[in-house]
Each structure stands twice: as C-alpha cells, then as structure tokens.
Amino acid sequence: MLQCIFLLSDSGEVMLEKQLTGHRVDRSICGWFWDQSISQGDSFKQLPVIASPTHYLFQVFREGITFLACTQVEMPPLMAIEFLCRVADVLNDYLGGLNEDLIKDNFVIVYELLDEMIDNGFPLTTELNILQEMIAPPNIVSKVLSVVTGNSSNVSDTLPGATASCVPWRTADAKYAQNEVYVDLVEEMDATINRDGALMKCEVYGEVQVNSHITGLPDLTLSFTNPSILDQVRFHPCVRFRPWESHQILSFVPPDGQFKLMSYRVRKLKSTPIYVKPQLTSDGGTCRLNVMVGSRNDHGKTIDSVTVEFQLPSCILSADFTSNHGTVNILADKTCTWNIGRIPKDKAPSMSGTMVLETGLERLHVFPTFRVGFKIMGVALSGLQIDKLDLKTVPYRFYKGFRAVTRAGEFEVRS
C-alpha cells in the first residue's frame, strides 16, 4: 500500500504532493532523498527501491521529473514501480509531453487523474481510454470555460462505459461503421561499437502497438512466425497468459482505441543497419577528425533521419567541420551535431575538420563518443515477423493492417 506520491523537479523542488491514506507523510522525506541524490550522484537515481530511515521509497525518473512514492509497510516493489511508470505514461499522453511547466500548468488535471488511478494506496483505474472517458484531456476550450464559469473540474458526470462491461479496459457498447485493427512493430536498437569497429553489444527493445476500432466485444489472436527470439516479454493486462505460455500466441480482448499490447527484447544481434567510422589524429596542438557514415543495406530499406552527435572535449578551444552531405552545427556547450537526413545511394556521407587544443597540449588525450540516430520504415531489425491476426466471436469481417519501424536507441560509437 502506497502512502504518498511526490513529483520532484530537476532542482529538487516538490512540484506536487498527493497523500493517499490517513497516515500523512512529511515532506522532509523529499529533503533526505535529494541530499542522498546529490551526494551519491547518478548511481542513486538508478536505484528503483531505496530504504530511508523511516520509509521505503520507490522512484521513476522521466524527462527531468522524479516520480517518488513512499510507504512504511511491506508491499511488492514491482507493483509500486509499475504504477509510477503507468502514471508517467498517462500524464505524458494527457499533457502531450512531460516537463515541469506542463505539470504546473495542469495541476488540477494531474490531481484528478491521481484520484482516479489510486484509491487508499492501491492502484485502481490505470487504463488510458477509460480515464479519458472520466476526465477530459486539457484543451483551449476547457481552459476558457473554466475561466468563464469558475468550474475547474474536468471530471465527467457519468460513469465510463467500461463499468457495465465484463472487462474493465473496454466499453460494452462500442460501435463502428467500419471495423479495423492496425498493428505496429516499433523497435529501438541499442548498440555499442568500440574504437576498433567491433560490435560489443547489439539488442533491440520493441513494442507491439495496436489501434483497435471494432464493434462489440471482439476476441483477437495474434501469432508470430518466430516467437522464440523474444526475451523479457511484458504484456498488457488484456492478454491471456496461458495461450502464450503453451503456444506463444497472444489471445486478448482489446481495449478500444490505441494501446501497447506487449513489449519485448531481442538480444545478441550480429550487425547494425548503419556504420560510423571515426578517425582521429592529433599532433602539434591540433587534431584532425574524419567521420564516414554508410548503410549496410542488408534489409533493402531506406535509412532516414540520420544524425551523428558528439561532445567536444573540454580541452578544445575551437573547431571547424565541413561535410559533403547534410549540415554541421556546433553549439555553445561544445555539442557538435551532424544532420545527414537520408543516406544517398551514390556516395557515403563524410565529415572532416580540425580542432585546436589548449596551449601546452600537443595531443588529444580524451576521445569523444559518437551518438547515432536513424529511422527505418517498413522493417523490424530484430527479425520478428507477424504471422496472422484472427478475430473470433464476432461474425463480421474487419480490415487489418501491419507496419514496422525501427529507430536508434542508445547507439554509440567510441573513438
């Protein structure tokens, strides 16, 4: 049972406090937490569960905001962490982003959402489409009406349709003129390449995202051609676990609208779709840098939105780079960004230039790490393939569509 939730800014300011039970948690616990965070650094922020002198603390860090929950009783830690992740996801969808200004501008909606999502310390309603029936998302019209009428509440006067349904995540009377289901495979590739060009780590984090608009109470089954490659699978509550455990088939009654059906990881991939080859030479107080980027083209798809970003070492006084494709920008904080866009087929993009070292330094001793970004439409680099999607219990036909996209996650090339 959770007793209190705090939202902390990057500076340690308590932006929001929500007491969940009759036992009040003092704000001093936030001061203790922030002191520990400053003294221990980033390693402390990576601890999901922390034992303070008086409470157990659970933390989730998103977009510069720390979601902190407190309890003094024994409880499953994964339940608390999962709930905080769900709160962060719901706020991100409601507010169109997640930052300090958005939280402060929408205090009323944030409190109303927390009132519905947790009751007396126990998670209650966490499904986004049900919450949207209960609490209207913020918009210009609602803000103007609240100023004119003086009523700042966004809570609906009627109960959501799911209260009359046998499944809590779906309305009972959903009706559509055209029945359709769209399934997206959305993947992020994490890779680390050492200075010799050897692939040290390559894995994919993926999500199966579904957008469902089907009349009535449909029962869907989704199967893959190669489910054995999946690791660390995590399901939406609508998925029945027994069919997956026995036959690796997803059997579920979908929520109405868009939702994340499952997430997964695929580890130990053998190659990346893009290569980045940096070369650094330094002598006589200057450093010469040359970076070449290209596509391996194993998948036959176009690579878009390619970027290469790196931080200039602090010992660099000035730098000048040029490229044969795209644009190069150096910011005041010494962050260099090379925006390539789409990789052309007739030539490999390259960037070169010189960097001037501080007086007294002959050679460069600190080497930058290159962070790479890209997007590939129409392919899942994990190799996961959807076999078929079937609809049971409903006698009419429906339209189904499938898409895939892969983006770069933590993709680093060391020099």
Coordinates of C-alpha atoms in Angstrom, one line a residue:
M1 CA 0.0 0.0 0.0
L2 CA 1.4 3.4 -1.1
Q3 CA 1.0 6.2 1.4
C4 CA 2.2 9.2 -0.6
I5 CA 3.4 10.3 -4.1
F6 CA 5.7 13.3 -4.8
L7 CA 6.7 14.8 -8.1
L8 CA 10.1 16.4 -7.9
S9 CA 11.8 18.7 -10.5
D10 CA 15.4 18.6 -11.6
S11 CA 16.3 21.1 -8.9
G12 CA 14.7 19.1 -6.1
E13 CA 11.6 21.3 -5.8
V14 CA 8.4 19.4 -4.8
M15 CA 6.0 20.3 -7.6
L16 CA 3.2 18.1 -6.4
E17 CA 2.3 16.1 -3.3
K18 CA -0.5 13.6 -3.1
Q19 CA -1.3 12.0 0.3
L20 CA -3.0 8.6 -0.3
T21 CA -4.0 7.4 3.1
G22 CA -4.9 8.8 6.5
H23 CA -1.3 8.5 7.6
R24 CA 0.4 11.7 6.4
V25 CA 4.0 11.5 5.1
D26 CA 6.1 14.6 5.9
R27 CA 7.8 16.5 3.1
S28 CA 11.1 16.1 4.9
I29 CA 11.5 12.7 3.3
C30 CA 12.0 14.6 0.0
G31 CA 14.8 16.6 1.5
W32 CA 16.5 13.4 2.7
F33 CA 16.0 11.9 -0.8
W34 CA 17.5 14.9 -2.6
D35 CA 20.5 15.1 -0.2
Q36 CA 21.3 11.5 -0.9
S37 CA 20.9 12.1 -4.7
I38 CA 23.4 15.0 -4.6
S39 CA 25.9 13.1 -2.5
Q40 CA 25.8 9.8 -4.5
G41 CA 25.3 11.2 -8.0
D42 CA 23.7 9.4 -10.9
S43 CA 24.1 6.0 -9.3
F44 CA 21.5 6.9 -6.8
K45 CA 18.9 7.8 -9.5
Q46 CA 19.3 4.3 -10.9
L47 CA 18.1 2.7 -7.7
P48 CA 14.3 1.9 -8.1
V49 CA 13.9 1.0 -4.4
I50 CA 15.5 2.9 -1.6
A51 CA 15.3 2.2 2.2
S52 CA 15.4 5.5 4.1
P53 CA 15.5 5.7 8.0
T54 CA 11.7 5.9 8.1
H55 CA 10.2 4.8 4.8
Y56 CA 10.7 2.6 1.7
L57 CA 11.0 4.8 -1.4
F58 CA 10.2 3.9 -5.0
Q59 CA 11.5 6.2 -7.8
V60 CA 11.0 6.5 -11.5
F61 CA 12.8 9.2 -13.5
R62 CA 11.2 10.6 -16.7
E63 CA 12.2 13.7 -18.7
G64 CA 13.7 15.5 -15.8
I65 CA 10.9 14.7 -13.3
T66 CA 11.3 12.2 -10.5
F67 CA 8.1 10.3 -9.5
L68 CA 8.6 9.3 -5.8
A69 CA 6.3 7.0 -3.8
C70 CA 6.6 6.3 -0.1
T71 CA 5.4 3.5 2.2
Q72 CA 6.1 2.2 5.6
V73 CA 4.6 -1.3 5.1
E74 CA 5.7 -4.3 3.2
M75 CA 4.5 -4.4 -0.4
P76 CA 5.5 -5.9 -3.8
P77 CA 8.1 -3.4 -5.1
L78 CA 7.3 -4.2 -8.7
M79 CA 3.7 -3.1 -8.2
A80 CA 4.8 0.4 -7.0
I81 CA 7.3 0.8 -9.8
E82 CA 4.8 -0.3 -12.4
F83 CA 2.2 2.1 -11.0
L84 CA 4.6 5.0 -11.2
C85 CA 5.5 4.1 -14.8
R86 CA 1.8 4.0 -15.6
V87 CA 1.3 7.4 -14.0
A88 CA 4.2 8.9 -16.1
D89 CA 2.7 7.3 -19.3
V90 CA -0.8 8.6 -18.6
L91 CA 0.5 12.2 -17.8
N92 CA 2.6 12.1 -21.0
D93 CA -0.4 11.2 -23.1
Y94 CA -2.8 13.6 -21.4
L95 CA -0.4 16.7 -21.4
G96 CA 1.2 16.0 -24.8
G97 CA 4.6 15.7 -23.1
L98 CA 6.2 15.6 -19.7
N99 CA 8.1 18.6 -18.2
E100 CA 8.0 20.9 -15.2
D101 CA 6.0 23.6 -17.0
L102 CA 3.3 21.2 -18.2
I103 CA 2.8 19.8 -14.7
K104 CA 2.5 23.2 -13.1
D105 CA 0.1 24.4 -15.8
N106 CA -2.2 21.4 -15.3
F107 CA -2.2 20.9 -11.6
V108 CA -6.0 20.3 -11.4
I109 CA -5.9 17.5 -14.1
V110 CA -2.9 15.8 -12.5
Y111 CA -4.7 15.7 -9.1
E112 CA -7.9 14.4 -10.7
L113 CA -6.0 11.7 -12.5
L114 CA -4.3 10.5 -9.3
D115 CA -7.7 10.5 -7.6
E116 CA -9.0 8.0 -10.1
M117 CA -5.8 6.0 -10.6
I118 CA -5.3 5.0 -6.9
D119 CA -7.7 4.6 -4.0
N120 CA -6.5 4.5 -0.4
G121 CA -3.0 3.5 -1.6
F122 CA -4.0 0.7 -4.0
P123 CA -4.0 1.1 -7.8
L124 CA -7.5 1.3 -9.2
T125 CA -8.1 2.6 -12.8
T126 CA -4.9 2.9 -14.9
E127 CA -6.3 2.2 -18.4
L128 CA -5.8 5.4 -20.5
N129 CA -9.0 5.1 -22.6
I130 CA -11.2 4.6 -19.5
L131 CA -9.5 7.6 -17.8
Q132 CA -10.2 9.7 -20.9
E133 CA -14.0 8.9 -20.5
M134 CA -13.8 10.0 -16.9
I135 CA -11.6 13.1 -17.2
A136 CA -11.5 15.2 -20.3
P137 CA -7.9 15.9 -21.6
P138 CA -6.9 19.6 -21.4
N139 CA -7.6 21.8 -24.4
I140 CA -8.1 25.5 -25.2
V141 CA -12.0 25.3 -24.9
S142 CA -11.9 23.7 -21.5
K143 CA -9.5 26.2 -20.2
V144 CA -11.6 29.1 -21.4
L145 CA -14.8 27.6 -19.9
S146 CA -13.1 27.1 -16.6
V147 CA -12.2 30.8 -16.5
V148 CA -15.7 31.9 -17.6
T149 CA -17.7 29.6 -15.4
G150 CA -15.3 29.3 -12.5
N151 CA -15.6 25.5 -12.6
S152 CA -12.1 24.0 -13.0
S153 CA -13.2 20.3 -12.7
N154 CA -12.7 18.1 -15.8
V155 CA -14.4 15.0 -14.2
S156 CA -17.4 13.7 -16.2
D157 CA -20.8 13.4 -14.5
T158 CA -21.4 10.0 -16.0
L159 CA -19.6 6.7 -15.3
P160 CA -17.4 5.3 -18.1
G161 CA -18.9 2.6 -20.3
A162 CA -16.4 0.1 -19.0
T163 CA -18.3 -0.1 -15.7
A164 CA -21.1 -2.1 -17.5
S165 CA -18.6 -4.3 -19.3
C166 CA -17.3 -7.7 -18.3
V167 CA -13.7 -6.5 -19.0
P168 CA -12.6 -3.3 -17.2
W169 CA -10.5 -2.0 -20.0
R170 CA -13.2 -1.9 -22.7
T171 CA -16.5 -0.2 -23.1
A172 CA -19.5 -2.5 -23.5
D173 CA -21.3 -0.6 -26.3
A174 CA -18.5 0.3 -28.8
K175 CA -20.0 0.6 -32.3
Y176 CA -18.2 1.5 -35.6
A177 CA -19.4 1.7 -39.2
Q178 CA -16.0 0.2 -40.3
N179 CA -14.2 -2.3 -38.2
E180 CA -10.4 -2.2 -38.3
V181 CA -7.3 -3.2 -36.4
Y182 CA -3.8 -1.8 -37.0
V183 CA -0.7 -3.5 -35.5
D184 CA 2.6 -1.6 -35.4
L185 CA 6.0 -3.1 -34.5
V186 CA 8.0 -0.2 -33.0
E187 CA 11.6 -1.1 -32.2
E188 CA 14.7 0.8 -30.8
M189 CA 18.2 -0.6 -31.4
D190 CA 20.8 -0.2 -28.7
A191 CA 24.4 -0.8 -29.8
T192 CA 27.9 -0.2 -28.6
I193 CA 30.8 -0.2 -31.1
N194 CA 34.4 0.0 -29.8
R195 CA 37.3 2.0 -31.3
D196 CA 38.3 -0.9 -33.4
G197 CA 34.9 -1.1 -35.1
A198 CA 33.9 -4.3 -33.3
L199 CA 30.3 -4.7 -32.2
M200 CA 30.3 -5.0 -28.4
K201 CA 26.6 -5.1 -27.8
C202 CA 23.6 -5.0 -30.1
E203 CA 20.0 -5.6 -28.9
V204 CA 16.5 -4.3 -29.7
Y205 CA 13.8 -3.1 -27.4
G206 CA 10.4 -3.4 -29.1
E207 CA 6.7 -2.8 -28.6
V208 CA 3.6 -4.2 -30.3
Q209 CA 1.2 -1.2 -30.5
V210 CA -2.4 -1.8 -31.5
N211 CA -5.1 0.6 -32.7
S212 CA -8.4 -1.2 -32.5
H213 CA -11.8 0.0 -33.6
I214 CA -14.2 -3.0 -33.5
T215 CA -17.9 -3.1 -32.7
G216 CA -19.0 -5.2 -29.7
L217 CA -16.7 -7.4 -27.7
P218 CA -14.1 -8.9 -30.1
D219 CA -11.7 -11.7 -29.2
L220 CA -8.4 -11.5 -31.1
T221 CA -5.4 -13.8 -31.6
L222 CA -2.1 -12.6 -32.8
S223 CA 0.8 -15.0 -33.7
F224 CA 4.4 -14.6 -34.8
T225 CA 6.5 -16.7 -37.2
N226 CA 9.5 -16.7 -34.8
P227 CA 8.4 -16.0 -31.2
S228 CA 11.4 -18.0 -29.8
I229 CA 13.7 -14.9 -30.3
L230 CA 11.7 -12.8 -27.8
D231 CA 13.1 -12.2 -24.4
Q232 CA 11.7 -10.2 -21.4
V233 CA 8.2 -10.1 -22.7
R234 CA 5.7 -7.9 -20.9
F235 CA 2.0 -7.9 -21.6
H236 CA -1.0 -5.6 -21.3
P237 CA -3.5 -6.9 -18.7
C238 CA -5.9 -7.9 -21.5
V239 CA -3.5 -10.7 -22.7
R240 CA -4.3 -14.2 -21.5
F241 CA -1.1 -15.7 -20.2
R242 CA -1.9 -19.5 -20.7
P243 CA -2.1 -19.4 -24.6
W244 CA 1.2 -17.6 -24.7
E245 CA 2.9 -20.0 -22.3
S246 CA 1.8 -23.1 -24.2
H247 CA 1.8 -22.0 -27.8
Q248 CA 3.3 -18.5 -27.9
I249 CA 0.0 -17.0 -29.2
L250 CA -1.4 -13.7 -28.0
S251 CA -5.1 -14.1 -27.1
F252 CA -6.9 -11.0 -25.9
V253 CA -9.9 -8.8 -25.9
P254 CA -8.5 -5.4 -27.0
P255 CA -9.2 -2.1 -25.3
D256 CA -11.0 0.4 -27.6
G257 CA -8.5 2.7 -29.3
Q258 CA -4.7 2.7 -29.2
F259 CA -2.7 0.8 -26.6
K260 CA 0.5 -1.1 -26.1
L261 CA -0.2 -4.8 -26.3
M262 CA 3.3 -6.1 -25.3
S263 CA 7.0 -5.1 -25.1
Y264 CA 10.0 -7.3 -25.6
R265 CA 13.8 -7.5 -26.1
V266 CA 15.8 -9.4 -28.7
R267 CA 19.4 -9.8 -27.7
K268 CA 22.8 -10.6 -29.3
L269 CA 22.1 -9.3 -32.8
K270 CA 25.0 -9.7 -35.2
S271 CA 25.0 -6.5 -37.2
T272 CA 23.7 -2.9 -37.4
P273 CA 22.0 -1.3 -40.4
I274 CA 24.4 1.6 -40.4
Y275 CA 28.2 2.0 -39.9
V276 CA 30.0 5.0 -38.5
K277 CA 33.8 5.1 -38.9
P278 CA 35.6 8.0 -37.0
Q279 CA 39.3 8.6 -37.4
L280 CA 41.2 10.9 -35.1
T281 CA 44.8 12.1 -35.4
S282 CA 46.4 14.8 -33.3
D283 CA 49.9 16.4 -33.3
G284 CA 51.4 19.8 -32.8
G285 CA 48.4 21.2 -30.8
T286 CA 45.8 20.4 -33.5
C287 CA 43.6 17.4 -34.0
R288 CA 42.2 16.2 -37.3
L289 CA 38.8 14.4 -37.4
N290 CA 37.2 12.5 -40.2
V291 CA 33.9 10.6 -39.9
M292 CA 32.3 8.4 -42.6
V293 CA 28.8 7.1 -42.4
G294 CA 27.1 4.5 -44.6
S295 CA 24.4 1.9 -45.0
R296 CA 24.9 -1.8 -44.9
N297 CA 21.7 -2.2 -46.9
D298 CA 21.0 -5.7 -45.7
H299 CA 17.3 -5.0 -45.4
G300 CA 16.7 -3.2 -48.6
K301 CA 15.0 -0.2 -46.9
T302 CA 15.9 3.5 -47.0
I303 CA 17.5 4.9 -43.8
D304 CA 16.1 8.3 -42.8
S305 CA 16.7 10.9 -40.1
V306 CA 20.4 10.0 -39.7
T307 CA 22.2 12.2 -37.1
V308 CA 25.7 11.9 -35.5
E309 CA 26.2 13.9 -32.3
F310 CA 29.3 14.1 -30.1
Q311 CA 30.7 16.3 -27.3
L312 CA 33.9 18.2 -27.9
P313 CA 36.5 17.6 -25.2
S314 CA 36.9 20.5 -22.7
C315 CA 40.5 21.0 -23.9
I316 CA 39.3 22.0 -27.4
L317 CA 39.5 25.8 -27.9
S318 CA 37.9 25.9 -31.4
A319 CA 36.7 23.5 -34.1
D320 CA 35.8 23.8 -37.8
F321 CA 34.0 21.0 -39.6
T322 CA 32.6 20.6 -43.1
S323 CA 30.6 17.7 -44.7
N324 CA 29.8 16.6 -48.2
H325 CA 26.2 15.9 -47.2
G326 CA 24.0 17.5 -44.6
T327 CA 24.7 20.3 -42.1
V328 CA 27.1 20.5 -39.2
N329 CA 26.3 22.7 -36.1
I330 CA 28.4 23.4 -33.0
L331 CA 26.5 24.7 -30.0
A332 CA 27.9 26.9 -27.2
D333 CA 28.1 23.9 -24.9
K334 CA 30.5 22.3 -27.4
T335 CA 27.9 19.8 -28.6
C336 CA 28.5 19.0 -32.3
T337 CA 25.6 17.7 -34.4
W338 CA 25.8 16.5 -37.9
N339 CA 22.3 16.2 -39.5
I340 CA 22.6 13.9 -42.5
G341 CA 18.9 13.1 -43.2
R342 CA 18.6 10.3 -45.8
I343 CA 21.7 8.5 -46.8
P344 CA 22.2 8.9 -50.6
K345 CA 22.8 5.8 -52.7
D346 CA 25.6 7.3 -54.9
K347 CA 28.0 8.4 -52.2
A348 CA 28.9 7.9 -48.5
P349 CA 28.4 11.0 -46.3
S350 CA 31.6 12.2 -44.6
M351 CA 32.5 15.0 -42.3
S352 CA 36.0 16.3 -41.7
G353 CA 37.7 19.2 -39.9
T354 CA 40.3 20.3 -37.4
M355 CA 40.2 21.1 -33.7
V356 CA 42.6 23.4 -31.9
L357 CA 43.9 22.2 -28.5
E358 CA 44.6 24.3 -25.4
T359 CA 48.0 25.9 -25.2
G360 CA 50.6 23.4 -23.9
L361 CA 48.8 20.3 -25.2
E362 CA 50.4 18.5 -28.1
R363 CA 48.0 15.6 -28.4
L364 CA 44.4 14.8 -27.6
H365 CA 44.0 12.5 -24.6
V366 CA 40.2 12.5 -24.2
F367 CA 38.3 11.0 -27.1
P368 CA 34.7 11.7 -27.9
T369 CA 31.9 9.1 -28.1
F370 CA 29.6 9.4 -31.1
R371 CA 25.8 9.1 -30.6
V372 CA 24.0 8.0 -33.7
G373 CA 20.3 8.4 -34.6
F374 CA 18.3 6.9 -37.5
K375 CA 14.9 5.7 -38.5
I376 CA 13.9 2.9 -40.9
M377 CA 10.3 2.5 -42.0
G378 CA 8.9 -0.9 -43.0
V379 CA 11.3 -3.2 -41.2
A380 CA 11.8 -4.7 -37.7
L381 CA 15.5 -5.2 -37.3
S382 CA 15.0 -7.8 -34.6
G383 CA 13.7 -10.2 -37.3
L384 CA 10.3 -10.5 -35.6
Q385 CA 7.6 -11.2 -38.1
I386 CA 3.8 -11.3 -37.6
D387 CA 2.2 -14.5 -38.9
K388 CA -1.5 -13.7 -38.7
L389 CA -4.2 -11.8 -36.8
D390 CA -7.6 -13.6 -36.4
L391 CA -10.9 -12.4 -35.0
K392 CA -13.2 -14.7 -33.0
T393 CA -16.7 -14.4 -31.5
V394 CA -17.8 -11.7 -34.0
P395 CA -19.4 -12.8 -37.2
Y396 CA -18.4 -9.9 -39.5
R397 CA -15.3 -9.1 -41.5
F398 CA -12.8 -6.5 -40.4
Y399 CA -9.8 -4.7 -42.0
K400 CA -6.3 -5.3 -40.6
G401 CA -3.1 -3.6 -41.3
F402 CA 0.6 -4.1 -40.2
R403 CA 3.5 -1.7 -40.1
A404 CA 7.0 -1.8 -38.7
V405 CA 9.6 0.9 -37.8
T406 CA 13.0 0.8 -36.2
R407 CA 14.8 3.8 -34.6
A408 CA 18.1 4.2 -32.9
G409 CA 18.1 4.0 -29.1
E410 CA 21.4 4.1 -27.2
F411 CA 23.6 3.7 -30.3
E412 CA 27.2 4.7 -29.5
V413 CA 30.4 4.5 -31.4
R414 CA 33.6 5.0 -29.4
S415 CA 36.8 6.6 -30.8

